[in-house]
GROMACS .gro file of N, CA, C and O in nm:
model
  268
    1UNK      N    1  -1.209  -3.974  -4.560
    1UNK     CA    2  -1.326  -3.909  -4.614
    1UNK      C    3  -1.446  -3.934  -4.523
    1UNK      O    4  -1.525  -3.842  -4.506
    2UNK      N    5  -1.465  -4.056  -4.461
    2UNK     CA    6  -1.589  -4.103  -4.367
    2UNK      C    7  -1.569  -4.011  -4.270
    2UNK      O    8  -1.648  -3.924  -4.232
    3UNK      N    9  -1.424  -4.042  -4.220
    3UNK     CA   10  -1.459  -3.995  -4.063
    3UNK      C   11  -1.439  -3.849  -4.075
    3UNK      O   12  -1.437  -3.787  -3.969
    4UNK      N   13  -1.421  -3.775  -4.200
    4UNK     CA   14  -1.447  -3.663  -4.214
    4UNK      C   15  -1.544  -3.572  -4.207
    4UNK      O   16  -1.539  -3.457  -4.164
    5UNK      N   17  -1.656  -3.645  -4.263
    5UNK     CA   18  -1.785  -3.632  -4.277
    5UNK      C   19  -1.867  -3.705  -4.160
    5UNK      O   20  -1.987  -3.729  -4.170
    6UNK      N   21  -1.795  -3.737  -4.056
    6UNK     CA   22  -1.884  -3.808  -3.966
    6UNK      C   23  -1.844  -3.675  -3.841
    6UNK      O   24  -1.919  -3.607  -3.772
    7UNK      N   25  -1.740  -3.678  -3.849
    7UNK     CA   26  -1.656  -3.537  -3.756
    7UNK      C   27  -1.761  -3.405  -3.786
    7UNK      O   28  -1.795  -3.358  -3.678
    8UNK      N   29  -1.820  -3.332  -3.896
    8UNK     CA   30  -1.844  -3.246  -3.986
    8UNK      C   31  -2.018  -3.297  -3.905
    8UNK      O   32  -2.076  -3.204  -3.849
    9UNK      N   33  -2.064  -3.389  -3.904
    9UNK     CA   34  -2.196  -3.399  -3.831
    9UNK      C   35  -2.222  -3.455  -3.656
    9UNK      O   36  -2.320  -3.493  -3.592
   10UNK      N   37  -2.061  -3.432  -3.624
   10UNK     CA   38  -2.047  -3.454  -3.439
   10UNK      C   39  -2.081  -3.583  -3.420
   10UNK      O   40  -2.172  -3.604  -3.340
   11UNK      N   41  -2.042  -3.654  -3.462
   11UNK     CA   42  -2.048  -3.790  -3.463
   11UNK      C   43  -1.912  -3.807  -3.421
   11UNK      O   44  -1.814  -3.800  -3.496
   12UNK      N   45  -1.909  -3.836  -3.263
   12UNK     CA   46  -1.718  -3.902  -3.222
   12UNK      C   47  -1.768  -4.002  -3.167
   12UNK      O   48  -1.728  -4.109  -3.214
   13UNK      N   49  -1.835  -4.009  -3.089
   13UNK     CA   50  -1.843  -4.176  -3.016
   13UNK      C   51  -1.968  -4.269  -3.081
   13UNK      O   52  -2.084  -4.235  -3.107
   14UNK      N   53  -1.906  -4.390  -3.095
   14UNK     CA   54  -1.963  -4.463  -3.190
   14UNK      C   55  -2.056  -4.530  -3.058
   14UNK      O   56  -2.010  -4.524  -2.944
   15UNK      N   57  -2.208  -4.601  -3.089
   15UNK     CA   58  -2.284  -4.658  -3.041
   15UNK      C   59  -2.257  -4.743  -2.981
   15UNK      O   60  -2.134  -4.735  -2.977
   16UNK      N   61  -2.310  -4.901  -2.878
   16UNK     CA   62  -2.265  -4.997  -2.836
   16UNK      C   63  -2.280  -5.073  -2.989
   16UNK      O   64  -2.188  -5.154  -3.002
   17UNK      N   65  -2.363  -5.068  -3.098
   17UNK     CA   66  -2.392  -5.158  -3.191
   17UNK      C   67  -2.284  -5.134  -3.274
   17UNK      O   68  -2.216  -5.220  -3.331
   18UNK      N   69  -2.270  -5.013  -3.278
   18UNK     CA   70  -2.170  -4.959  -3.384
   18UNK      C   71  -2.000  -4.990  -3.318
   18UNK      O   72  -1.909  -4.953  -3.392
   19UNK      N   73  -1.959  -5.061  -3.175
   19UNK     CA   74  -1.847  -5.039  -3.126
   19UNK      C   75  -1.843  -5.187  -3.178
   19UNK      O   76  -1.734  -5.225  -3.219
   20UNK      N   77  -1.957  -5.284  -3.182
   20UNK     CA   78  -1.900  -5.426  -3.184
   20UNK      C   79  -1.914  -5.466  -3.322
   20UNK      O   80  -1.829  -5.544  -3.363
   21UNK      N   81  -1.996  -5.432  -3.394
   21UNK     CA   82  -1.998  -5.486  -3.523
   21UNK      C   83  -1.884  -5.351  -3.631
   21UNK      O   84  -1.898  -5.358  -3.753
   22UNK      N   85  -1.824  -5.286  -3.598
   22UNK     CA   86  -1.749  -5.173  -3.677
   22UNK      C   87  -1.645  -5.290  -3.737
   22UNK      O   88  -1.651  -5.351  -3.844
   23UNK      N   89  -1.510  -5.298  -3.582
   23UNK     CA   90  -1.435  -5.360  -3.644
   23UNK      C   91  -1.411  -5.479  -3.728
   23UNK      O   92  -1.306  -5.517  -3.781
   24UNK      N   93  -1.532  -5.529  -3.729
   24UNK     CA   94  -1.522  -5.686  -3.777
   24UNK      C   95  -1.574  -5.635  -3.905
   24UNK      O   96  -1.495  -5.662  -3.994
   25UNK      N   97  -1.700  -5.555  -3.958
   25UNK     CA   98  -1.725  -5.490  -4.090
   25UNK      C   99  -1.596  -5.487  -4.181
   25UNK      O  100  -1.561  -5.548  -4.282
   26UNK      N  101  -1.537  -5.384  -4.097
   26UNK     CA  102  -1.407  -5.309  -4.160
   26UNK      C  103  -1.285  -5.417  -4.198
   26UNK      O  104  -1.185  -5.392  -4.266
   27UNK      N  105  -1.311  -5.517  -4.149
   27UNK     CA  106  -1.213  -5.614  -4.171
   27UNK      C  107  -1.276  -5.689  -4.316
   27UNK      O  108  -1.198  -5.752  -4.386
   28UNK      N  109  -1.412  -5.678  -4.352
   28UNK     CA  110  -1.449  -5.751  -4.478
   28UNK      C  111  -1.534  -5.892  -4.378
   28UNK      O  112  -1.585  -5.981  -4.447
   29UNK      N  113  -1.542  -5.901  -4.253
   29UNK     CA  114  -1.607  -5.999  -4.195
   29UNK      C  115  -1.764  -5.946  -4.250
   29UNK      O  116  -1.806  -5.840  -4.297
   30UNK      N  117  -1.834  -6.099  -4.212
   30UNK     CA  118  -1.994  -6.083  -4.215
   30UNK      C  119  -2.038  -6.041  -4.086
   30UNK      O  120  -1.961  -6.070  -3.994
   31UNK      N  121  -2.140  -5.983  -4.058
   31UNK     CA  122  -2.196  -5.977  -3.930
   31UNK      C  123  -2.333  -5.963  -3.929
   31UNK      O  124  -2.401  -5.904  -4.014
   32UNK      N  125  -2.399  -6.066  -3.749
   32UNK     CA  126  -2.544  -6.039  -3.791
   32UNK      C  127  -2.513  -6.016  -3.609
   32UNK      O  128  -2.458  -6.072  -3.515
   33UNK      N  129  -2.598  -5.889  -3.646
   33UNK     CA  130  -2.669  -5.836  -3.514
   33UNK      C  131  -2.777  -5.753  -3.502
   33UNK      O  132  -2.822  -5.683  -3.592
   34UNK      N  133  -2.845  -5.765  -3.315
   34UNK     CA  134  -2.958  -5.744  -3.324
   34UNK      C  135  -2.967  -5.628  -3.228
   34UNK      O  136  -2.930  -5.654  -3.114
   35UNK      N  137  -3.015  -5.483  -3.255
   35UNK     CA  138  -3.047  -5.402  -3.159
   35UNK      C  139  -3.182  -5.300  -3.194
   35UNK      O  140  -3.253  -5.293  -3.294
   36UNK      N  141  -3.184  -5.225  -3.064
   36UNK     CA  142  -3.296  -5.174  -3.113
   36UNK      C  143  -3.333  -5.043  -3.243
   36UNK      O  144  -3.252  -4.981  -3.313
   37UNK      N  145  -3.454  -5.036  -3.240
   37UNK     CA  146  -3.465  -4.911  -3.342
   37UNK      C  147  -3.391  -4.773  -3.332
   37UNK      O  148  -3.448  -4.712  -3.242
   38UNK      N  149  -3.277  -4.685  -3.391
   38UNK     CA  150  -3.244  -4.608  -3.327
   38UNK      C  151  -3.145  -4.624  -3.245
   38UNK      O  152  -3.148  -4.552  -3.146
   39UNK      N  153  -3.040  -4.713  -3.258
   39UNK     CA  154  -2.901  -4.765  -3.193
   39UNK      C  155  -2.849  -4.719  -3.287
   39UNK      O  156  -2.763  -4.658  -3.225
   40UNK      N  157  -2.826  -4.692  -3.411
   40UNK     CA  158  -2.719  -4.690  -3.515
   40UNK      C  159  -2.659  -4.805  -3.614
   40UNK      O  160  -2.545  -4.800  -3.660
   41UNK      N  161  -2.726  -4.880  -3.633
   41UNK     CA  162  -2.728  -5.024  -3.677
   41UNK      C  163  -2.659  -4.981  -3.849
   41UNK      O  164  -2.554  -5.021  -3.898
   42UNK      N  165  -2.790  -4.865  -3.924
   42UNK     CA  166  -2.743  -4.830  -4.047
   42UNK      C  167  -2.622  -4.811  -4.076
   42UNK      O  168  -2.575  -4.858  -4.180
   43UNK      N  169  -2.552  -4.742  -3.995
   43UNK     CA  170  -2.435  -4.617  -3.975
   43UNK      C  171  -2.311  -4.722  -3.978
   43UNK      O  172  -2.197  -4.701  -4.019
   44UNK      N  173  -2.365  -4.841  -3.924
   44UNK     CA  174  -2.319  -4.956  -3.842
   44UNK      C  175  -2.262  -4.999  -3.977
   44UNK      O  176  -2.147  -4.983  -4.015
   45UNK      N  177  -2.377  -5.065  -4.050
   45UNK     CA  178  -2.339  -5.165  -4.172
   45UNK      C  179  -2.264  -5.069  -4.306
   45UNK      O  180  -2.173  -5.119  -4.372
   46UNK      N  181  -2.317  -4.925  -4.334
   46UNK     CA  182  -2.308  -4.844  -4.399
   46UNK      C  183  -2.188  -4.784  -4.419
   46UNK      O  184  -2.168  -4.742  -4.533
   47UNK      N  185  -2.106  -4.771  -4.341
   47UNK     CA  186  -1.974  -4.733  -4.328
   47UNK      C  187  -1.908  -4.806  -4.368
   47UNK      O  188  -1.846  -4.775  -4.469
   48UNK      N  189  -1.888  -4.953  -4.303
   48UNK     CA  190  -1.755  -5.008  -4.422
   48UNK      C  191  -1.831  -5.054  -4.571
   48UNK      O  192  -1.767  -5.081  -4.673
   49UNK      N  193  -1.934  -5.056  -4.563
   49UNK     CA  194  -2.018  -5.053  -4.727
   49UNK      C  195  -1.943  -4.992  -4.830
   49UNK      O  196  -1.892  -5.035  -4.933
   50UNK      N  197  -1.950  -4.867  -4.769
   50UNK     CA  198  -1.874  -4.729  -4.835
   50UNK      C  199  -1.746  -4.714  -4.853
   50UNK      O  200  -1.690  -4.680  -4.958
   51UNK      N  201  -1.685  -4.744  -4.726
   51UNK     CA  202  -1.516  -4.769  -4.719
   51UNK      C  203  -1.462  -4.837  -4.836
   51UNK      O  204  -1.348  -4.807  -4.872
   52UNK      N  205  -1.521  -4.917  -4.894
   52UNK     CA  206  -1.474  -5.078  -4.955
   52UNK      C  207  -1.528  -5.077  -5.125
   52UNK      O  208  -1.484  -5.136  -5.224
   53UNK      N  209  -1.643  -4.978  -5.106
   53UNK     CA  210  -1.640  -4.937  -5.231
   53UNK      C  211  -1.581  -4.851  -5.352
   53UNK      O  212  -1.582  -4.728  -5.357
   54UNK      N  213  -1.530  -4.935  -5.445
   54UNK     CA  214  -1.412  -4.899  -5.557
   54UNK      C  215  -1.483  -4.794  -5.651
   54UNK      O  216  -1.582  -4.853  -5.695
   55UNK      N  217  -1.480  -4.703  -5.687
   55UNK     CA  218  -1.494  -4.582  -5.774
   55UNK      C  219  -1.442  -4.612  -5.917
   55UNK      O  220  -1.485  -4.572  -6.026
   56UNK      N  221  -1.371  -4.668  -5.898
   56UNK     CA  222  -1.323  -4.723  -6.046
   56UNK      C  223  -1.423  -4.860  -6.118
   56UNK      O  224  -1.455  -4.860  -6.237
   57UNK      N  225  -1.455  -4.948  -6.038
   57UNK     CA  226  -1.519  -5.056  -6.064
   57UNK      C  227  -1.656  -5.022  -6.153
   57UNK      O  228  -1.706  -4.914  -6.122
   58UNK      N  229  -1.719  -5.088  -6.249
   58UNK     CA  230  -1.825  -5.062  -6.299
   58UNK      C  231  -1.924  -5.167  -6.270
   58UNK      O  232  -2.003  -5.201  -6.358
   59UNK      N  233  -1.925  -5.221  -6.149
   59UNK     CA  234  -2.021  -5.325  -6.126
   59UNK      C  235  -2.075  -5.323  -5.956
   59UNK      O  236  -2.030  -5.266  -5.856
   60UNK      N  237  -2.183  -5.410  -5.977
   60UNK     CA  238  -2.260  -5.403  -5.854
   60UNK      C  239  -2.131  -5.447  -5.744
   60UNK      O  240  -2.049  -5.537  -5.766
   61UNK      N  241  -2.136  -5.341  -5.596
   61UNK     CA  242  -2.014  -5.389  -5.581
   61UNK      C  243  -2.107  -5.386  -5.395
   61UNK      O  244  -2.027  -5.382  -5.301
   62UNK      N  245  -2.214  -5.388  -5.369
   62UNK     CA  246  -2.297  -5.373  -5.250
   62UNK      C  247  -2.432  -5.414  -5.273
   62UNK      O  248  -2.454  -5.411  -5.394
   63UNK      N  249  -2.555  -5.459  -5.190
   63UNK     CA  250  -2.640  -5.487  -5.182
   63UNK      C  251  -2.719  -5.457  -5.055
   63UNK      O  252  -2.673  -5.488  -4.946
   64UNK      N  253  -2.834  -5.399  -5.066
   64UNK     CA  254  -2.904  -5.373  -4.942
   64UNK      C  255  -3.013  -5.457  -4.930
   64UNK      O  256  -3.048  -5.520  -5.030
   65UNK      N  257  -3.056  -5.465  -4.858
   65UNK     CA  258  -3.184  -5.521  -4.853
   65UNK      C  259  -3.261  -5.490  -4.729
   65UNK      O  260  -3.213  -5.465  -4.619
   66UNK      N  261  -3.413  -5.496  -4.768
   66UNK     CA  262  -3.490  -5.433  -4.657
   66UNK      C  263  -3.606  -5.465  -4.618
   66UNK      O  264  -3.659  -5.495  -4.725
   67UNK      N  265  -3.693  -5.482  -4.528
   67UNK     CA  266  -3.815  -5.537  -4.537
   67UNK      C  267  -3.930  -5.411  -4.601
   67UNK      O  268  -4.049  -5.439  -4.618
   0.00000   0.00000   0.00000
C-alpha cells in the first residue's frame, strides 16, 4: 500500500536520510538522526509509523512529537 502510493507520487529513490534510517525503522529499531531541512527526514520516520500500524487495534499505537 506505501510503496504504492509513494510510486503514484514518483517517489523511487529514497534520500541519503531516508536510505540509512529506513531499514532499521522497518525493523521496529529506534533511531536518532540528524539532517537538514528538506532531506526527507518525515517520510523517513513516517513510513514505518504507518507500516506497523494495526487497523484493528483501538489504542494509541504512535506518537509524534514536535517543537
Amino acid at each position: 500500500m506505501t510503496r504504492d502510493a509513494l510510486a503514484a507520487m514518483a517517489v523511487h529513490t529514497p534520500t541519503p536520510i531516508q536510505a540509512a534510517a529506513l531499514p532499521h525503522l522497518l525493523t521496529g529499531r529506534d533511531v536518532i538522526r540528524q539532517a537538514r531541512t528538506g532531506s526527507g527526514k518525515t517520510l523517513a520516520f513516517v513510513i514505518p509509523m504507518l507500516e506497523r500500524i494495526d487497523e484493528q487495534q483501538r489504542h494509541v499505537q504512535a506518537l509524534i512529537l514536535t517543537p
